[in-house]
mmCIF file of C-alpha atoms in Angstrom:
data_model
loop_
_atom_site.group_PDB
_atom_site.id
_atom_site.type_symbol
_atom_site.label_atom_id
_atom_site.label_comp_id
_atom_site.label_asym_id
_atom_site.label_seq_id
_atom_site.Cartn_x
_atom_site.Cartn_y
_atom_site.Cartn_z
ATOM 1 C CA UNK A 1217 48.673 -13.967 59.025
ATOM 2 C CA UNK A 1218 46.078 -12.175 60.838
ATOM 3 C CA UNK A 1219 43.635 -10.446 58.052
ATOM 4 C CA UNK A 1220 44.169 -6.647 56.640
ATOM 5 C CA UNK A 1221 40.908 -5.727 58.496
ATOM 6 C CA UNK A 1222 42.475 -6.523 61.726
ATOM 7 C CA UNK A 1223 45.318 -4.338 61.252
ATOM 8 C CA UNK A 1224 43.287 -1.081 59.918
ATOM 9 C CA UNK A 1225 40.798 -1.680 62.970
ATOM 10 C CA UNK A 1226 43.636 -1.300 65.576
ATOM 11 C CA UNK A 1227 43.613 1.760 67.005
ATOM 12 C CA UNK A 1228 47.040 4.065 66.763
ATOM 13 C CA UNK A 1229 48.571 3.750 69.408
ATOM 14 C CA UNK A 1230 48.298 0.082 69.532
ATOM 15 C CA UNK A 1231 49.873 -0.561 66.021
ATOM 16 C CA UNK A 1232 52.088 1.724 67.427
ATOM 17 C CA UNK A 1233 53.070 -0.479 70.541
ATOM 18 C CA UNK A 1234 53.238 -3.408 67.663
ATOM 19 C CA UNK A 1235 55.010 -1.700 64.830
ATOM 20 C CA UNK A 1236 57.915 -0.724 67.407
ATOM 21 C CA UNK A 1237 58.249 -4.566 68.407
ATOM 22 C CA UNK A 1238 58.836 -5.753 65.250
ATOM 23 C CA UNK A 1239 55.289 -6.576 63.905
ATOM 24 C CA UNK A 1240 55.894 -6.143 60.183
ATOM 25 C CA UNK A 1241 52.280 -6.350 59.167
ATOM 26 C CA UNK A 1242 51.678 -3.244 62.248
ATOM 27 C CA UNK A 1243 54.718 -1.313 60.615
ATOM 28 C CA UNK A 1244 52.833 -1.717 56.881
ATOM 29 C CA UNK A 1245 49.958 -0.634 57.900
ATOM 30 C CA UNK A 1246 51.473 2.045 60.032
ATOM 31 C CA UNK A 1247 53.270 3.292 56.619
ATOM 32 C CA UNK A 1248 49.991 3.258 54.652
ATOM 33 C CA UNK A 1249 48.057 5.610 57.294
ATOM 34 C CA UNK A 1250 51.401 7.465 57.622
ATOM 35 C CA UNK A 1251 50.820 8.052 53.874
ATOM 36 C CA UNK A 1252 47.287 8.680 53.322
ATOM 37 C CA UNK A 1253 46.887 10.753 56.594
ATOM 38 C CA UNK A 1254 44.550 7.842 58.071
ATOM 39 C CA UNK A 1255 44.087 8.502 61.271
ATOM 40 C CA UNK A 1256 47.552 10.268 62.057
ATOM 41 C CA UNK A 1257 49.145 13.165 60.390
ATOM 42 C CA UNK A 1258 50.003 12.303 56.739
ATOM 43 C CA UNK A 1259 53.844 12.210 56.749
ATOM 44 C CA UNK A 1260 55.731 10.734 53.690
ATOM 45 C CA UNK A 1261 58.778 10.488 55.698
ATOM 46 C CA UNK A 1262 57.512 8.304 58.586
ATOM 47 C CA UNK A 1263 55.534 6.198 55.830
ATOM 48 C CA UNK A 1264 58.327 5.788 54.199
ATOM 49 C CA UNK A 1265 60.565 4.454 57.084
ATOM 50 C CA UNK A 1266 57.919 2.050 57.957
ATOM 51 C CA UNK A 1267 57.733 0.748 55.324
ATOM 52 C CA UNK A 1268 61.136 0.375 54.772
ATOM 53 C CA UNK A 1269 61.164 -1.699 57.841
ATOM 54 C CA UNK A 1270 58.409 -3.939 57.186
ATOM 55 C CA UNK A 1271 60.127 -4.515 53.333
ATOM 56 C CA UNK A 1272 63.557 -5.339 54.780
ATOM 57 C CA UNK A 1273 61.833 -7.915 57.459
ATOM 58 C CA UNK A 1274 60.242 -9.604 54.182
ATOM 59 C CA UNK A 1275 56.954 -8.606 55.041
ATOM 60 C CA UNK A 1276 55.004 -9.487 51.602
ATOM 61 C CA UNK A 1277 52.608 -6.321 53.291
ATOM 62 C CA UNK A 1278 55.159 -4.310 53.862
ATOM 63 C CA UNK A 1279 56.541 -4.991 49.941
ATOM 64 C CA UNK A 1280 53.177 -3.670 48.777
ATOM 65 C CA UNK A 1281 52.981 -0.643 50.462
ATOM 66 C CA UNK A 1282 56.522 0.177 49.805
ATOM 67 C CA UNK A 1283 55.723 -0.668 45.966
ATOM 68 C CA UNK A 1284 52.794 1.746 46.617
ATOM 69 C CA UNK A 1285 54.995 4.986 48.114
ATOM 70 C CA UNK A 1286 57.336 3.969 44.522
ATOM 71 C CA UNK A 1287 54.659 4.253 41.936
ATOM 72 C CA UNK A 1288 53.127 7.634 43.832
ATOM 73 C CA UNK A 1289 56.554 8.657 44.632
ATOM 74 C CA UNK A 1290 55.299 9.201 48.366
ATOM 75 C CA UNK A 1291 58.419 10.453 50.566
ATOM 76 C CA UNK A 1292 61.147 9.096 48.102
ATOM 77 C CA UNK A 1293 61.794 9.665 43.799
ATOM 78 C CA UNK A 1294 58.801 7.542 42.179
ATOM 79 C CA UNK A 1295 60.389 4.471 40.057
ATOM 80 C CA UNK A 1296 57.795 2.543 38.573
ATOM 81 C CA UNK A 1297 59.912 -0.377 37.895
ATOM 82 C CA UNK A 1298 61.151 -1.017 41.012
ATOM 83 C CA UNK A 1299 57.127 -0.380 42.261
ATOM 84 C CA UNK A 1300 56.152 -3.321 39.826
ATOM 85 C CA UNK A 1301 59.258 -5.174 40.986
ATOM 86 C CA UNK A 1302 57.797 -5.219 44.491
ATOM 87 C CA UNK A 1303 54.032 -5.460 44.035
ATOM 88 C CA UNK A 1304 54.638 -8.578 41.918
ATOM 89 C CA UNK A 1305 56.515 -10.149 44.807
ATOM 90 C CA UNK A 1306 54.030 -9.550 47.454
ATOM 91 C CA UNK A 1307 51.158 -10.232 44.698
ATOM 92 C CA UNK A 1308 52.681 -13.782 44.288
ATOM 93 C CA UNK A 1309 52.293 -14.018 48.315
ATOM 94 C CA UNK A 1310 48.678 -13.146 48.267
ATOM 95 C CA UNK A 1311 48.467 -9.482 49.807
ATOM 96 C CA UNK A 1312 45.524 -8.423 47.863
ATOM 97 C CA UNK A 1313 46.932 -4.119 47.397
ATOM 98 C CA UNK A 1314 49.751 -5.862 45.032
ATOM 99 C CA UNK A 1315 47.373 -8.031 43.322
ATOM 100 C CA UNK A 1316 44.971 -5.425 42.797
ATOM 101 C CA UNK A 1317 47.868 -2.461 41.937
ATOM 102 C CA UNK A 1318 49.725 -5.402 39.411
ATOM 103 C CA UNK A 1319 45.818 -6.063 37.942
ATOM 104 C CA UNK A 1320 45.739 -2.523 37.139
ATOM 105 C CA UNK A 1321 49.049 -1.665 35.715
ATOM 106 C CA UNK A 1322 48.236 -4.545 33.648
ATOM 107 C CA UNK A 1323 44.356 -3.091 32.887
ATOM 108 C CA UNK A 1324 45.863 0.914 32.167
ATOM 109 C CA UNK A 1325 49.629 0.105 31.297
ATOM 110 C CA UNK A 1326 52.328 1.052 32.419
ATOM 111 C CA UNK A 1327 54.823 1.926 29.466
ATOM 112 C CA UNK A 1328 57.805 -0.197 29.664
ATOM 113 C CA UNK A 1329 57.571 -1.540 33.591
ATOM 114 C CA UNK A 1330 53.953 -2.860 32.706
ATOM 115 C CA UNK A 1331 52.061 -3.180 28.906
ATOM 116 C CA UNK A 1332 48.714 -3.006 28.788
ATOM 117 C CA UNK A 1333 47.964 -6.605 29.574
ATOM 118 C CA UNK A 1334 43.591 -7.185 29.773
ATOM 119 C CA UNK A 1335 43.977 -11.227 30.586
ATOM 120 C CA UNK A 1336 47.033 -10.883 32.673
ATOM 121 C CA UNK A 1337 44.996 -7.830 34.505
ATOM 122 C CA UNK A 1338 41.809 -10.362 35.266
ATOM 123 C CA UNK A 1339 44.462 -13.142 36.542
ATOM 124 C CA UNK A 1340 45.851 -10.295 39.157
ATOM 125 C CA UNK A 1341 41.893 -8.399 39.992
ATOM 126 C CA UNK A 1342 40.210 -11.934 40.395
ATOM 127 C CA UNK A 1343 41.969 -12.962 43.757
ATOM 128 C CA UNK A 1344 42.554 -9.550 45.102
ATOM 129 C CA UNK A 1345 38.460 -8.870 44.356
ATOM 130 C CA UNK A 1346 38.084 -12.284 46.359
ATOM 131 C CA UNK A 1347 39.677 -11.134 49.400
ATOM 132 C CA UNK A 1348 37.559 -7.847 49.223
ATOM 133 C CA UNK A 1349 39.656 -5.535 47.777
ATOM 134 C CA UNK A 1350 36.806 -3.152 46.891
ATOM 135 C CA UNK A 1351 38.665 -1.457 44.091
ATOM 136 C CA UNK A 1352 39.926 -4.417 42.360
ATOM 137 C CA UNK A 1353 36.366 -5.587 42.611
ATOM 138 C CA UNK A 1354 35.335 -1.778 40.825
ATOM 139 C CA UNK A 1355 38.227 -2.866 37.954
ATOM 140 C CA UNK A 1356 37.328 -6.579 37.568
ATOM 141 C CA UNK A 1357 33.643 -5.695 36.663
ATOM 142 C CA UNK A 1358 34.405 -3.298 34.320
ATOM 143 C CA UNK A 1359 36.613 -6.083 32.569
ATOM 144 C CA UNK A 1360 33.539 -8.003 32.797
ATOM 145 C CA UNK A 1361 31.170 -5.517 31.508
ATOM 146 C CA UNK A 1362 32.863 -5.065 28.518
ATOM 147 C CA UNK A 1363 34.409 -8.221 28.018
ATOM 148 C CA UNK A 1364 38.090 -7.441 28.563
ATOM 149 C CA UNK A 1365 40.499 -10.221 28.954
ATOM 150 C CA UNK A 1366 37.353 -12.374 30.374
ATOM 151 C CA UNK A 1367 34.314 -13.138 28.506
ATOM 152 C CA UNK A 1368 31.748 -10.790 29.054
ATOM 153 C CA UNK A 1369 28.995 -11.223 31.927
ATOM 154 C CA UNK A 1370 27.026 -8.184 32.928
ATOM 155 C CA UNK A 1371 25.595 -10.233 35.171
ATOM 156 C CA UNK A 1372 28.978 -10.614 36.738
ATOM 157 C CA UNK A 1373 29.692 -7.208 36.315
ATOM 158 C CA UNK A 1374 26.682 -5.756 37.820
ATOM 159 C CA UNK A 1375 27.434 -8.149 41.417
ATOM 160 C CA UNK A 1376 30.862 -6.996 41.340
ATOM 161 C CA UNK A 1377 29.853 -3.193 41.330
ATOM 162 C CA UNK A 1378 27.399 -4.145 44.060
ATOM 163 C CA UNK A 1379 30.249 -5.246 46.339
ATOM 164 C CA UNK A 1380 32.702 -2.472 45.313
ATOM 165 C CA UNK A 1381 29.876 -0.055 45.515
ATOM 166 C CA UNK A 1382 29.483 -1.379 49.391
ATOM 167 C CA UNK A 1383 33.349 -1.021 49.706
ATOM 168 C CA UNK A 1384 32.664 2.684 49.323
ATOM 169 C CA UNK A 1385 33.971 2.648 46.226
ATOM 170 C CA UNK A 1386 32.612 5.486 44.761
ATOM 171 C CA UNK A 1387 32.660 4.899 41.329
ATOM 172 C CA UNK A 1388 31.532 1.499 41.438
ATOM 173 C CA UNK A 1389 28.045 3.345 42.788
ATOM 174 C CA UNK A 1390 28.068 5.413 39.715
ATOM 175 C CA UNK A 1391 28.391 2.205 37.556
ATOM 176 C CA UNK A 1392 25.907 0.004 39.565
ATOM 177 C CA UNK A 1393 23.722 3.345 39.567
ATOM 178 C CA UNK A 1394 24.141 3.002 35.323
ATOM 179 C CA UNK A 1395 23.391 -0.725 35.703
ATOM 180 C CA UNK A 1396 20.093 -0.218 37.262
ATOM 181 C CA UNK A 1397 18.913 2.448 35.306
ATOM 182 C CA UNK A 1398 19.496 1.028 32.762
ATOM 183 C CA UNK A 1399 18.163 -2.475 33.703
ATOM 184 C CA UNK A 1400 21.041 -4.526 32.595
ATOM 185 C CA UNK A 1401 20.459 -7.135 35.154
ATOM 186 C CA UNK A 1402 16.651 -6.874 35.482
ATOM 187 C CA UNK A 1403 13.665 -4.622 34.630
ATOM 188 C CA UNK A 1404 15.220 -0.956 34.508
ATOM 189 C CA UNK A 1405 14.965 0.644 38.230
ATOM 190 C CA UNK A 1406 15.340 4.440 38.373
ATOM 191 C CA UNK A 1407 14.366 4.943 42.182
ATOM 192 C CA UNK A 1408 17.364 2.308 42.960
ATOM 193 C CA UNK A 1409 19.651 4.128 40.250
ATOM 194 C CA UNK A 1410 19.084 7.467 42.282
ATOM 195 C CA UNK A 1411 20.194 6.051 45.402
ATOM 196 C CA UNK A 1412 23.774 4.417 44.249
ATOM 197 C CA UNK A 1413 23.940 7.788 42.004
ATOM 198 C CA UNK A 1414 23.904 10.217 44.931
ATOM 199 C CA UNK A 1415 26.592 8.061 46.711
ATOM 200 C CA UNK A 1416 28.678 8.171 43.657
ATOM 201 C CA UNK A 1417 27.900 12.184 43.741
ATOM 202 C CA UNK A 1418 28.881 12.687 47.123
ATOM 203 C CA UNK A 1419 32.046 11.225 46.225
ATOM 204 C CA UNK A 1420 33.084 13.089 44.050
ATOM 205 C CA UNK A 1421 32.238 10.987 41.014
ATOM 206 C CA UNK A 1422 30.915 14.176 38.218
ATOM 207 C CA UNK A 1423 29.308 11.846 36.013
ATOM 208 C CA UNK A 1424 27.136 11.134 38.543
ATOM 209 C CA UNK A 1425 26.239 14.394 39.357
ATOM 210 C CA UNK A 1426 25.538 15.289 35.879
ATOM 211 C CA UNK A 1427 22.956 11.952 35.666
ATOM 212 C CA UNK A 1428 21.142 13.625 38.821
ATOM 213 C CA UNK A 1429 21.034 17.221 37.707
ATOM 214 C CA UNK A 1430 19.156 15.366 34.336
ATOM 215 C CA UNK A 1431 16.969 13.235 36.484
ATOM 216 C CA UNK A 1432 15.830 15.654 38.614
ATOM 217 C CA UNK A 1433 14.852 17.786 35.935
ATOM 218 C CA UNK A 1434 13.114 15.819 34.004
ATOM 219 C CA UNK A 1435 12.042 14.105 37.321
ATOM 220 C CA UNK A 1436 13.043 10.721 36.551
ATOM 221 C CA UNK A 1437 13.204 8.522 39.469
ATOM 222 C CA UNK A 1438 12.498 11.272 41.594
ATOM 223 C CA UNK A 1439 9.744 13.575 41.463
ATOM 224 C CA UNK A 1440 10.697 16.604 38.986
ATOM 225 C CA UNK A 1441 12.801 19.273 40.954
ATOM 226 C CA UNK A 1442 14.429 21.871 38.635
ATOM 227 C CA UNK A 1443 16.486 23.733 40.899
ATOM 228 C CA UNK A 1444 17.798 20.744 42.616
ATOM 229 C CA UNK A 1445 18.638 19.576 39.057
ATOM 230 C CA UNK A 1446 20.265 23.146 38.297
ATOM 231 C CA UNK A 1447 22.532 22.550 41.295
ATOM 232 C CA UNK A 1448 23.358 19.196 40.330
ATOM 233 C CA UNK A 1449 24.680 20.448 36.819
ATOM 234 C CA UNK A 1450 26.499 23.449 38.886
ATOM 235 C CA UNK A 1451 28.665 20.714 40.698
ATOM 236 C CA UNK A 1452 29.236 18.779 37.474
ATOM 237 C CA UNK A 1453 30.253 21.943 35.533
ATOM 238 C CA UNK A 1454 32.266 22.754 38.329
ATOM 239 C CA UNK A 1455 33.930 19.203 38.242
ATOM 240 C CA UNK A 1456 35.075 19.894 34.860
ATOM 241 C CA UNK A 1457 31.677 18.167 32.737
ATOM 242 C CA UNK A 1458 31.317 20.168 29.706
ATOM 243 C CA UNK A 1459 27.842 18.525 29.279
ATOM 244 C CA UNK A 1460 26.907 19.931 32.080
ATOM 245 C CA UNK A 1461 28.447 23.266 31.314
ATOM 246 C CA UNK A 1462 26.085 23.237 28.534
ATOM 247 C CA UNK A 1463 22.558 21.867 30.039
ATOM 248 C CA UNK A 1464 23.189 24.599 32.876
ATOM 249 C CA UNK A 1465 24.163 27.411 30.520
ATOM 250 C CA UNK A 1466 20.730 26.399 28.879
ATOM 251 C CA UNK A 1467 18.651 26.105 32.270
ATOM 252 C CA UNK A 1468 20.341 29.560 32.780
ATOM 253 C CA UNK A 1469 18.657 31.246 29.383
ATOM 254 C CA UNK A 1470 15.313 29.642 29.382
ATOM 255 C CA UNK A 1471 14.665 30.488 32.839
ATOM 256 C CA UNK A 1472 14.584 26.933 34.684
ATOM 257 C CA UNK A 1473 14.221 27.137 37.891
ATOM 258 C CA UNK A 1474 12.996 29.656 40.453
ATOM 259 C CA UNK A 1475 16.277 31.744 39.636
ATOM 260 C CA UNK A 1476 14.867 32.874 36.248
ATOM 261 C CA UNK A 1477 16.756 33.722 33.091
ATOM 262 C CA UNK A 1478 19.970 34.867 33.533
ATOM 263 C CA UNK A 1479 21.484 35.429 29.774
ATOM 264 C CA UNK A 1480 25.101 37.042 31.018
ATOM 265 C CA UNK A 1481 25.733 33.986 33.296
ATOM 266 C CA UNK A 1482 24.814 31.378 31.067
ATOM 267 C CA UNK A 1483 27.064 32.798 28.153
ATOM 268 C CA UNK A 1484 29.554 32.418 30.876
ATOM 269 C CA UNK A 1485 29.145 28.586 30.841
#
């Protein structure tokens, strides 16, 4: 009963010790670092057999995380169904990875093993956002934000990203980064936006890359820096943003930047 945070705070070879006396919460969490490469090497097959173990001792965390290998098909055939099947069960038991993981199936869909479900979706993200599951938090605000299957409160929303965005969630800092900028909970705060926006960046979030490489062009929120902001759209082009593909094939043929024109490379883009 001890919670999650305990368990990922032990160190291995203590979960270890646990997880091969029978712990079933030590042999879940052993499975999920197993699978993610957390700390040990990332081995399907070994998170797999944990979790196995913690499942068939009833563990409601070891149901989640088994749920979890199903729907990524981690170390065994994915099965959706069956992933539902389980996440549901531990869900009902309060392990916050179900809830959130049965909140989103509901949020996306999930063809036949879950339809798209937006009030059934907030029932699931509310508790599991509770407990501080960051990225049911990062899902429950945007069902705030735009008022799906909850009546909408961007006041809400905005707090929510805050928390997620603390989580080290990394697209809840793009959102709060949005929400500041934008001023949807107060007077509009570009110098705050920035900060959340470069977290969001450095995690890989492209959007958020593209918002620098325009802010630091046009120096918004930060003083005006075009080659930082012709680096920022190189990332985001990178990433796949064809806006960005665009503003830095421009920057390229008008000469932004201390690089100067460069026609052949920005037909490229």
């Amino acid at each position: 009963g001890r919670p999650q945070d305990f368990w990922s705070s032990l160190d291995v070879a203590e979960l270890q010790r646990m997880a091969a006396g029978g712990n079933g919460n030590a042999q879940a969490e052993l499975a999920w670092r197993h699978a993610h490469g957390d700390r040990v090497a990332r081995k399907p097959a070994a998170a797999l057999r944990w979790a196995l173990r913690s499942a068939e001792a009833d563990c409601p965390a070891g149901l989640a995380v088994l749920g979890w290998l199903l729907q990524h098909g981690c170390g065994l055939p994915r099965d959706a169904a069956e992933a539902v099947r389980l996440f549901s069960l531990s869900a009902s038991r309060g392990v916050p990875l179900a809830q959130y993981w049965m909140g989103r199936l509901r949020y996306f869909g999930a063809g036949e093993a879950a339809v798209q479900d937006y009030p059934l979706a907030v029932r699931w993200l509310q508790p599991a956002a509770a407990q501080g599951h960051a990225a049911a938090a990062d899902l429950l605000a945007r069902c705030y934000f735009f008022g799906r299957g909850i009546a909408q409160d961007r006041t809400a929303a905005c707090r929510l990203w805050r928390e997620a965005a603390a989580g080290g969630v990394a697209s809840a800092s793009y959102s709060l980064g949005m929400c500041l900028y934008g001023g949807v909970e107060a007077v509009a705060d570009p110098q705050a936006a920035i900060v959340h926006f470069r977290a969001a960046a450095e995690g890989g979030v492209v959007a958020a890359m593209f918002v620098l490489g325009q802010c630091a062009t046009f120096g918004v929120g930060m003083a005006r820096d075009p080659d930082a902001g012709l680096e920022w759209y190189r990332r985001a082009a990178e990433g796949g943003s064809r806006e960005a593909e665009f503003e830095l094939g421009e920057c390229l043929a008008y000469g932004v930047g201390d690089g100067g024109r460069d026609l052949i490379v920005a037909l490229r883009w």
